[in-house]
XYZ file of C-alpha atoms in Angstrom:
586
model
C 0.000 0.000 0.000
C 0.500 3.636 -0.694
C 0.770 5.528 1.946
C 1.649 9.327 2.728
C 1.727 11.412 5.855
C 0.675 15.122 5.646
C -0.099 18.403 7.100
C -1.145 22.040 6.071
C 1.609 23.878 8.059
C 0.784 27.651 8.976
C 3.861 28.590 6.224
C 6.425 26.634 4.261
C 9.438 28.253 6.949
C 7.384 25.442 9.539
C 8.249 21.758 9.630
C 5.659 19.084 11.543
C 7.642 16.986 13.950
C 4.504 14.654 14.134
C 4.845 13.182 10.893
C 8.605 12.940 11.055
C 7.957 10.806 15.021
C 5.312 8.602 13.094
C 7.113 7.746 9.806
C 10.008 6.934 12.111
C 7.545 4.570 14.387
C 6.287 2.824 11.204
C 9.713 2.023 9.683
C 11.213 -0.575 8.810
C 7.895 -2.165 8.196
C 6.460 0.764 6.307
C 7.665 3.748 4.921
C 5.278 6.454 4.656
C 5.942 9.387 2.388
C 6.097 12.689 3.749
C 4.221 15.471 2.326
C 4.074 19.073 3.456
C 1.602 21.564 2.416
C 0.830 25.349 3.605
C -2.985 26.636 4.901
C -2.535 29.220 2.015
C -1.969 26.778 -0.851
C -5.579 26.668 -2.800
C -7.698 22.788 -1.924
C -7.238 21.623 -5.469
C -3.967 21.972 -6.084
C -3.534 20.261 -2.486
C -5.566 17.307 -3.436
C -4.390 17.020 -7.161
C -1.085 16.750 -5.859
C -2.202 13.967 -3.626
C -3.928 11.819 -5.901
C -1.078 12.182 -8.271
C 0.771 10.412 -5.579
C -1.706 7.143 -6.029
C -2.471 6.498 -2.226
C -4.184 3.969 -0.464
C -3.811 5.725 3.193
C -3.737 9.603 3.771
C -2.812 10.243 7.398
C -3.544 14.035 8.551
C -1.928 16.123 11.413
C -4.386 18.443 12.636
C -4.485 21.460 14.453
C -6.367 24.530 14.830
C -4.939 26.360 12.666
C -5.583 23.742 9.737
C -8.709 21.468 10.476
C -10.667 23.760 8.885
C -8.947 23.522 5.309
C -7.434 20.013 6.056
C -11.367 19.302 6.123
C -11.689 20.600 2.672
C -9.055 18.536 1.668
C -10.194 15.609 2.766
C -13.896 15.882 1.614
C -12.340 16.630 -2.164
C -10.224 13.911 -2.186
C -12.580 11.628 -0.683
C -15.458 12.510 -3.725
C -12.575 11.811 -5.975
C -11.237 8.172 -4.736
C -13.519 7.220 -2.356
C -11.688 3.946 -1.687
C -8.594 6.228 -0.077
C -8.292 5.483 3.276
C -8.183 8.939 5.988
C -6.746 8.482 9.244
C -6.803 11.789 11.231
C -4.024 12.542 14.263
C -3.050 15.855 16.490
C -4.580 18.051 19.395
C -7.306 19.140 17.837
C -9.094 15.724 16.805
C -7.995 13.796 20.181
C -10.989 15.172 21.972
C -14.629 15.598 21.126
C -13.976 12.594 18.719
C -17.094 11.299 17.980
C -18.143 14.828 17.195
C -15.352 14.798 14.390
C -16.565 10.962 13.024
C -20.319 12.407 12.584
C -19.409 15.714 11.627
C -17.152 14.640 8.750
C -18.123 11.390 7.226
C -15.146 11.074 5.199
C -13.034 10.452 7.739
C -12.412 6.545 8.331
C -10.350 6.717 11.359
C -8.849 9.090 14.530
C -6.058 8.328 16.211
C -6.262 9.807 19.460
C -3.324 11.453 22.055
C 0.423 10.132 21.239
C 0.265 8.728 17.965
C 3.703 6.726 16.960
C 2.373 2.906 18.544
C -1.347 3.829 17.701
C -0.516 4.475 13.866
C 1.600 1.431 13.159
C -0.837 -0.431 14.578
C -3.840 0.524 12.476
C -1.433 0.189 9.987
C -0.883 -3.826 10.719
C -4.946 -3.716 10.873
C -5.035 -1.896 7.103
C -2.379 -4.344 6.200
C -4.578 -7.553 7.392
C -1.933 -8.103 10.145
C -4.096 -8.217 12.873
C -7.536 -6.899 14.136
C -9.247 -3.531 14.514
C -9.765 -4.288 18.391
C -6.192 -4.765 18.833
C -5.031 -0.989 17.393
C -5.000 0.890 20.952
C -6.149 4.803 20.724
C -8.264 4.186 17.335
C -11.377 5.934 17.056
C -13.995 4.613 14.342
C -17.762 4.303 13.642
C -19.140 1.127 12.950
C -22.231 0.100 12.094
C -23.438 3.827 13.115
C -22.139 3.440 16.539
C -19.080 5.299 17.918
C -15.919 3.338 18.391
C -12.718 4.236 20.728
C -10.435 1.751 21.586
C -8.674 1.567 24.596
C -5.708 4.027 24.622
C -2.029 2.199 24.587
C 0.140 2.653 27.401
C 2.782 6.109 27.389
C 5.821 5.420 25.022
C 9.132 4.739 26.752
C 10.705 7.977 24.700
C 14.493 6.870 25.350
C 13.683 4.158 22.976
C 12.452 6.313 20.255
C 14.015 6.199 17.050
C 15.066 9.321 15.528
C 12.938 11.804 13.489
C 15.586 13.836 12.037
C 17.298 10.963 9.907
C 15.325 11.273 6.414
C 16.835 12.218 3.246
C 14.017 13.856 1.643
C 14.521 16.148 4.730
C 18.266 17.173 4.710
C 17.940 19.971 1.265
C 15.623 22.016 3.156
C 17.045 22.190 6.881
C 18.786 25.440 6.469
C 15.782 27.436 4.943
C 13.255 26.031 7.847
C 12.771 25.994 11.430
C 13.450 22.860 12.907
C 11.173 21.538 15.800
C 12.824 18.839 18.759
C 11.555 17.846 21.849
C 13.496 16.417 24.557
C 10.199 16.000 26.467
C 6.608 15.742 26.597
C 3.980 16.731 29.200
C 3.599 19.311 31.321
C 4.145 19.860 35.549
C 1.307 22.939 35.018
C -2.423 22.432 34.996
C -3.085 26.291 32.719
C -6.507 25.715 32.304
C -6.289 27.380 29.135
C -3.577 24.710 27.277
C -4.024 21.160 26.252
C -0.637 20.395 27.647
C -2.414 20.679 31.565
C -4.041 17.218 30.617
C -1.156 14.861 30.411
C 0.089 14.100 34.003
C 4.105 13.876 34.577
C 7.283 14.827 32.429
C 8.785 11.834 30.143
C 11.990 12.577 28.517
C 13.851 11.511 25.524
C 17.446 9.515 25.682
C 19.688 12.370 26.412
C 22.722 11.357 24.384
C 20.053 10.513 21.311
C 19.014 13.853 21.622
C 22.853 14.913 21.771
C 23.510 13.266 18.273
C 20.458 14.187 16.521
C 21.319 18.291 17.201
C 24.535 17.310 16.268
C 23.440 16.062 13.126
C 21.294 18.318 12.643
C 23.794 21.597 12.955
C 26.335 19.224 10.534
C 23.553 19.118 7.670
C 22.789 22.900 7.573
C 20.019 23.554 10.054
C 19.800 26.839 11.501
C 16.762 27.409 13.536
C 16.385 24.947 16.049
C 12.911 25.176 18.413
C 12.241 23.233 21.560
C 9.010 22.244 22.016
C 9.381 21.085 25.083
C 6.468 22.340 27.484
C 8.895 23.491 29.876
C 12.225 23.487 28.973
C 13.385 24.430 32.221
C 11.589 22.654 34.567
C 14.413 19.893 35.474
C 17.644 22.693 37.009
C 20.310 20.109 36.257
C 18.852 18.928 32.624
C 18.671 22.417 31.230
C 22.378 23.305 32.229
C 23.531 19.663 30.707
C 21.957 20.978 27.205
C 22.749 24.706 27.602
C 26.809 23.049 28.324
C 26.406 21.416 25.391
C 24.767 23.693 23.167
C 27.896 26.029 24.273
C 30.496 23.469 23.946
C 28.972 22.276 20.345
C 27.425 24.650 18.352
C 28.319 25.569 15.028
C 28.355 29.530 13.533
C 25.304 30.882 12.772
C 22.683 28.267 14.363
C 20.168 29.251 16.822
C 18.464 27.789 19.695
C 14.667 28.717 20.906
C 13.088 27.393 24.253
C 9.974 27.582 25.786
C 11.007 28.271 29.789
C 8.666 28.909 33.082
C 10.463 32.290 33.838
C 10.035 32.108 37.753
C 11.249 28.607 38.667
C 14.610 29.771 36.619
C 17.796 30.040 38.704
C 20.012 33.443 38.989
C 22.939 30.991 38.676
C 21.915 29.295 35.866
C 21.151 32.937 34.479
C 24.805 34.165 35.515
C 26.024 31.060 33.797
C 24.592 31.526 30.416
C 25.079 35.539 30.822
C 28.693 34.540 31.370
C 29.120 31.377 29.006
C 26.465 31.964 26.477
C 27.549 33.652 22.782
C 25.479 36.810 22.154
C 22.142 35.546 19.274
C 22.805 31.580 20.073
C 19.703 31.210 22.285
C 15.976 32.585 22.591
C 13.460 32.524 25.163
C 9.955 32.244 24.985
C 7.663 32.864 27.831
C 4.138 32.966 28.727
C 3.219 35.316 31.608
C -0.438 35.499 30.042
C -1.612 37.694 32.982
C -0.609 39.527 36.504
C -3.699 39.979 37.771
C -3.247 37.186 40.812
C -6.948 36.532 40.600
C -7.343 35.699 36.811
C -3.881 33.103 37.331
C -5.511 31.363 40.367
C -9.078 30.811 38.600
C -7.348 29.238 35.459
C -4.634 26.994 37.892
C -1.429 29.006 37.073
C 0.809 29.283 39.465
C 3.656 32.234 39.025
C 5.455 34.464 40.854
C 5.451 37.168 38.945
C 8.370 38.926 41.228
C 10.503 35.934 40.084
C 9.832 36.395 36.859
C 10.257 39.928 36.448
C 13.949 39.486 38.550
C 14.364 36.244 35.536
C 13.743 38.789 32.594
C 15.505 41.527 34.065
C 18.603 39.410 34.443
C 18.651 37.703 31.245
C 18.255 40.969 29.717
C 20.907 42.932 31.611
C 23.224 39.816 29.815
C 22.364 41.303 26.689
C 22.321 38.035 25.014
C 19.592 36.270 24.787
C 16.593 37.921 23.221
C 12.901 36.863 25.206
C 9.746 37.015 23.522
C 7.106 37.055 25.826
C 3.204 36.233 25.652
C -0.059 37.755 27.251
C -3.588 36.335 26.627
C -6.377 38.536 26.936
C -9.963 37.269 27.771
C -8.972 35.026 30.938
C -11.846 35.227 33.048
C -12.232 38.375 35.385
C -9.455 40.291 33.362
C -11.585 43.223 31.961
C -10.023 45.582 29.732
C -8.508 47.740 33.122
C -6.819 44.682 34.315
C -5.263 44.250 31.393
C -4.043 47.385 30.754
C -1.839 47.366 33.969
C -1.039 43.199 32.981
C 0.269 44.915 29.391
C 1.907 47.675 31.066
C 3.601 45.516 34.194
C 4.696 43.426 31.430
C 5.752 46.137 28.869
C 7.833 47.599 31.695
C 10.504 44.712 31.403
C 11.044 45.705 27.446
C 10.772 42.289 25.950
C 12.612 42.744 22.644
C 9.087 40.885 21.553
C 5.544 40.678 23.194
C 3.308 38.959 21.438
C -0.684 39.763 22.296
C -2.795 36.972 21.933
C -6.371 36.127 22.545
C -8.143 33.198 24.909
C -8.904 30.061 22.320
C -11.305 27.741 23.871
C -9.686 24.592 23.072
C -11.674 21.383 22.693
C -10.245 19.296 25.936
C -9.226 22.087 28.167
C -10.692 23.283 31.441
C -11.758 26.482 30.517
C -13.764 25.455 27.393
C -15.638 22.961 29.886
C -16.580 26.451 32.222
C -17.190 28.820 29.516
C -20.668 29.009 30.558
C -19.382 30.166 34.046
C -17.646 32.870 32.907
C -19.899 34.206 30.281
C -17.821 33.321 27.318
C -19.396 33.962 23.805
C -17.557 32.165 21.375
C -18.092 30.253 17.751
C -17.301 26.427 17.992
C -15.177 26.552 15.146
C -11.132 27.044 14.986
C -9.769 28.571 16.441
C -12.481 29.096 18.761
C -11.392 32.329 19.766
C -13.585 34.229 22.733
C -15.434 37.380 21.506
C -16.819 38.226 24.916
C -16.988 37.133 28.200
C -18.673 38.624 31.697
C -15.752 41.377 31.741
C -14.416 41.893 28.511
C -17.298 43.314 25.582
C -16.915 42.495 22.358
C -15.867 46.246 21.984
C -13.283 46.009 24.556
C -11.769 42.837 22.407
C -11.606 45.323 19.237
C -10.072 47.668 21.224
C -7.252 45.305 22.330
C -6.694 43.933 18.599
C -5.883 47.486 18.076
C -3.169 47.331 20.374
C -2.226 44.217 18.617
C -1.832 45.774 15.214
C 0.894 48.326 15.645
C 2.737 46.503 18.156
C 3.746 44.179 16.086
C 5.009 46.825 13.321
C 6.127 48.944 16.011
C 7.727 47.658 19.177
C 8.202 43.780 17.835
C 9.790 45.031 14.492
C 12.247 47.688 16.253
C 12.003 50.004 13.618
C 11.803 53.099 16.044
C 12.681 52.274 19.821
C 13.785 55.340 21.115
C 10.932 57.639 18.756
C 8.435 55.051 21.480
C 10.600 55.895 24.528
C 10.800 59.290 23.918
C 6.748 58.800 23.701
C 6.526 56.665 26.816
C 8.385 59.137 29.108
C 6.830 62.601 27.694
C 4.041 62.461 25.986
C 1.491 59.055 27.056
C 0.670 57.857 30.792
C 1.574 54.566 29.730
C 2.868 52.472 26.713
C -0.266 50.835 26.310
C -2.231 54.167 25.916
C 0.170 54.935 23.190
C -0.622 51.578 21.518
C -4.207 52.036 22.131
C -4.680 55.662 20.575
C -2.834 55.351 17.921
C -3.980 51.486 17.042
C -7.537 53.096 16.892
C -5.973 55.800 14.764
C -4.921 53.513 12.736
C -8.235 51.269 12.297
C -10.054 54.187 11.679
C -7.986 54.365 8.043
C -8.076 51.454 7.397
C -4.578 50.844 7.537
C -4.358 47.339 8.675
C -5.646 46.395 4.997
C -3.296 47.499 3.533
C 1.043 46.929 2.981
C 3.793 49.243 4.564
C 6.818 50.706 3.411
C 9.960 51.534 6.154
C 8.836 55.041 5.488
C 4.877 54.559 5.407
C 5.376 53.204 9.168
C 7.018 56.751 9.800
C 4.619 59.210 7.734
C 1.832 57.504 9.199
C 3.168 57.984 13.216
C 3.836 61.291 12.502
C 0.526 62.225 11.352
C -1.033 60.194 14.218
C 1.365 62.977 16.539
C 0.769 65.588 14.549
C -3.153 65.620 16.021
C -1.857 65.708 20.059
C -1.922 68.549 21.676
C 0.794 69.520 24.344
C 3.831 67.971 21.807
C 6.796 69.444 20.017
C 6.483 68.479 16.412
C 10.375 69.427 15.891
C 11.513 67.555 18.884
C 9.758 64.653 18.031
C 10.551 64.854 14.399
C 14.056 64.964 15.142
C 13.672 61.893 17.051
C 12.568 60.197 14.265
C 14.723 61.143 11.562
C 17.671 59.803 13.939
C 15.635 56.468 14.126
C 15.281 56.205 10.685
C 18.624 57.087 9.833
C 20.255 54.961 12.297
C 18.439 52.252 9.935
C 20.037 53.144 6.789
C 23.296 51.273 5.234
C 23.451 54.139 2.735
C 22.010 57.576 1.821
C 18.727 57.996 1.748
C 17.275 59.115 -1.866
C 14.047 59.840 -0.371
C 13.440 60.304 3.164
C 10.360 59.682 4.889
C 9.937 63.938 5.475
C 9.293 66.626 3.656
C 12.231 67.797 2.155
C 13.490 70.953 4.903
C 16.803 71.739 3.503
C 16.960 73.675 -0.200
C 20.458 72.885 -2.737
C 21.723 76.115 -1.954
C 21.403 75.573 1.712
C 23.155 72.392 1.597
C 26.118 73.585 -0.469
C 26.975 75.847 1.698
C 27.626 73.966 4.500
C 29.483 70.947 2.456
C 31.354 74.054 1.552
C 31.802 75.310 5.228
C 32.538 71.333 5.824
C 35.355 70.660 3.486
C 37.164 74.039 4.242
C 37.135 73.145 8.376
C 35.509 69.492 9.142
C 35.667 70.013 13.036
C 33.134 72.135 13.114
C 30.898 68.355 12.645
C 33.499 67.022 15.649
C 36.877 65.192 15.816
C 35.126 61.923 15.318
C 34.070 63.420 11.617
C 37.394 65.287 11.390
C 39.229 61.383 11.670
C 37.171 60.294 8.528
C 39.268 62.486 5.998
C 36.312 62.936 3.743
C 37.397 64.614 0.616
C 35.033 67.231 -1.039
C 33.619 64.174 -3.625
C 33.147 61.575 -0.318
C 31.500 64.295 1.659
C 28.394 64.682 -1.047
C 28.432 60.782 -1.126
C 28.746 59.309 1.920
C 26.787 61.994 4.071
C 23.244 63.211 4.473
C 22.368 66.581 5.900
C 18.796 67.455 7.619
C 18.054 70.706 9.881
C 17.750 68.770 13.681
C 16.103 70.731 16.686
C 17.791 68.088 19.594
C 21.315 68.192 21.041
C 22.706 65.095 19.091
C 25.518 64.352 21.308
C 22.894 64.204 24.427
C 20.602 62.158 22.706
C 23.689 59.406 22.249
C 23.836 59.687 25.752
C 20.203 58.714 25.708
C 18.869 62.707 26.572
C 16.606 64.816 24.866
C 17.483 68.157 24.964
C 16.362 71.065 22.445
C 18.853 72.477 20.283
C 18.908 74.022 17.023
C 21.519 72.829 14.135
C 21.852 70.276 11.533
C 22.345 66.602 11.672
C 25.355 65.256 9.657
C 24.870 61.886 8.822
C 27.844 59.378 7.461
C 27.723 56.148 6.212
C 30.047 53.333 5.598
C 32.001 54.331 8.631
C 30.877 51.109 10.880
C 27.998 48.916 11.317
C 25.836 51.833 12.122
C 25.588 55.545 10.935
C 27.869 58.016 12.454
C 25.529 61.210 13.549
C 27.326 64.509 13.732
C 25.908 67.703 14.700
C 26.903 71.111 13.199
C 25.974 74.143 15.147
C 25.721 77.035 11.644
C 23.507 80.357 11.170
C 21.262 78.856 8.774
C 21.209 81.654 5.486
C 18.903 84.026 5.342
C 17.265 82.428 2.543
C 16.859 78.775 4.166
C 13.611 77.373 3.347
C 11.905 75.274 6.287
């Protein structure tokens, strides 16, 4: 028999360990094809490609962010060769089962929870090796009468053969994320997450693991992502991996972990501040909420003191970059509550937060209490909350607001001290910034449509331009050093209005090549001749004291900003005090 193994990943950068744990499981007795698809590629090209492929079994990983085109898929292919065998896997089937089976005819079997035994065994079954009765975890209907099998008994993971071993695999490692786990389960009951079901930690053979990041790293892979619930939650495990991942690594690889911030050591965080190589690892982690009310209702336990002193720490190494997650919608968080659980949050400077919304997961506690807490929501994926006995649906549009320009704003870096300058002078708080100018921004319709480097500018200026109690050429000047600091060369068209006429301009490059230090001693030690000077150098009127503002100080002054490139990794800014001519144009 035919068979293949496939997924609709959320983009082609995304590889599905899942398949890669089962076709491993099934050999040497079968060897399933693996086939890799994206939620954006169009149903018929997914299923002609399929039945191209002439198979007699279709196995599908599903999750919420692909049942609902995997079950296009699988309805088209099934009116075109009925006799095509589905077997469904993955979080999202495991639970409400027989709700799947009814829902969607076309789907002959489920395999429910950990898959790898469960899979070969239906396998043996399709195969005429053995009996339905006898493939553990199956789900089925027969004779119009739901069917689950008994689930099998947990793996023993240190016997599990490698997933990372595949040919078809090895061409591709370096332009996609690779996903490992060195555990499964979970020592948190999050009411909110699937991963509170499974009871107890199991971990993988250590020196397995060891060889397959090895191999990995030797055959061009460059992102490498834990999925490990908690990375962290074995002390003496984590520093035997970070060690290693030290010791071994090759240039240009990098490591990402999901950790439980407050259970994390200071040594261990002196260790990798001390040991670790600036960009080789990344933290992710979920502090979802500080409102001490909201984490005891939904079982999460978390110290949010230890975690701040974590973040702070790791951050003050200045080499590990954290990206860290709030949910809003968790029950009694209204919109007030989670303005201070953004701001406490905010306050550490995550070089990413990411702001996402409650899901009601089939399985999970908080899906079986929804009614408790008032939770309006579509039972469909993602199952996202609109409302709940706090939080309006208004309050929720609000919020994805926030969402919008945070992610172009603060997680992109494209302006961070043009935000702080806004944080400290002009908004009570950074998420009142985000707020106003999010809703600016909905109001035009701007989140339908693509952005430029300078678009993202223009369009914060305008936003400003509207406040009351600001200074436009303070916070102008701000910007243009942001933007500037982002350039490799000089700008043909910046993202102002041009404030600085020809003749203007060549009078100071005059002025400039007759006595340089009047731009500094640092310019002076460029030797710039008269040709390198209108080349390499960018000149814009500037109402801030430039060398304060390296010092990280805003402080009014009048004069013009000497920019020069191809000096270092970054701009060199200059200032030049001159009496502008009589006929400068501003």
């Amino acid at each position: 028999m035919n068979i293949i193994l496939t997924t609709l990943n959320a983009k082609f950068i995304h590889t599905n360990l899942a398949l890669r744990c089962l076709k491993a499981y099934a050999e040497p007795d079968y060897s399933p094809l693996l086939v890799e698809y994206t939620i954006k590629d169009p149903t018929f090209n997914i299923v002609a490609d399929l039945y191209q492929k002439k198979p007699n079994i279709v196995g599908f990983s599903c999750y919420i962010w692909n049942i609902e085109e995997t079950i296009k898929v699988i309805k088209t292919l099934k009116a075109i060769d009925p006799s095509i065998q589905i077997i469904l896997g993955g979080p999202e089937v495991s639970y409400d089962t027989n709700v799947w089976l009814r829902q969607v005819k076309e789907i002959d079997y489920i395999i429910v929870g950990e898959g790898e035994h469960a899979f070969k065994e239906l396998l043996n079954f399709l195969h005429g090796k053995q009996t339905l009765n006898d493939v553990p975890g199956v789900a089925y209907v027969k004779d119009d009468k739901f069917m689950l099998n008994p689930l099998p008994v947990k793996l023993d993971l240190r016997d599990s053969p490698s997933p990372f071993r595949f040919t078809e695999d090895l061409p591709n490692l370096s332009k996609r994320v690779v996903y490992i786990e060195t555990s499964r389960g979970c020592p948190f009951s999050c009411q909110f997450c699937l991963s509170s079901i499974e009871v107890g930690v199991r971990y993988f053979n250590r020196d397995k693991v060891k060889e397959d990041i090895r191999f990995l790293m030797a055959n061009g892979a460059k992102t490498i992502k834990f999925v490990d619930r908690t990375f962290n939650i074995s002390r003496s495990y984590a520093m035997e991996m970070f060690q290693f991942l030290i010791d071994e690594h090759l240039p240009g690889v990098v490591f990402q972990f999901e950790i439980t911030a407050d259970i994390m050591r200071p040594e261990v965080i002196q260790f990798l501040n001390d040991n670790a190589p600036a960009g080789l690892f990344r933290f992710e982690i979920g502090v979802q909420s500080t409102n001490d009310l909201t984490n005891e209702l939904v079982k999460r336990r978390q110290n949010f003191e230890k975690l701040q002193r974590t973040v702070t720490m790791v951050k003050s190494g200045g080499k590990i970059d954290q990206h860290l997650d709030l949910i809003a919608g968790l029950p009694e968080e209204d919109y007030q509550s989670f303005r201070n659980t953004f701001n406490e949050v905010f306050d550490m400077r995550p070089e990413e937060l990411q702001l996402g919304f409650l899901k009601l997961l089939r399985g999970t506690g908080l899906r079986v209490e929804a009614e408790k807490y008032g939770y309006v929501y579509v039972d469909q994926a993602p199952y996202e909350i609109f409302s709940n006995n706090v939080l309006t649906f208004d309050d929720i549009l609000r919020i994805k607001q926030v969402e919008d320009v945070l992610e172009k704003y603060w997680n992109a870096h494209r302006m961070d001290n043009t935000l702080e300058y806004l944080f400290a002078h002009i908004f009570e708080t950074p998420f009142d910034f985000f707020q106003q100018f999010g809703t600016f921004w909905e109001e035009r319709n701007w989140s339908k449509i693509g952005h430029q480097l300078e678009d993202l500018y223009t369009r914060l200026f305008s936003f400003l331009e509207g406040l009351e109690n600001i200074s436009l050429p303070t916070i102008q000047s701000v910007m243009k050093l942001d933007y500037l600091s982002k350039q490799k060369f000089q700008p043909r068209k910046p993202w102002w209005k041009n404030d600085i006429d020809k003749e203007e301009q060549s009078s100071i490059y005059k002025q400039l090549a007759e006595n340089p230090s009047i731009a500094g001693d640092e310019f002076v030690a460029f030797g710039l001749n008269e040709r390198e000077l209108y080349k390499q150098t960018f000149i814009t009127p500037i109402s801030i004291c430039v060398d304060a503002y390296k010092d990280g100080i805003i402080k009014e002054k009048e004069g013009y900003l000497l920019t020069t490139f191809g000096r270092g990794e970054t701009p060199h800014f200059s200032m030049i005090e001159l009496k502008q001519p009589s006929n400068a144009v501003h």
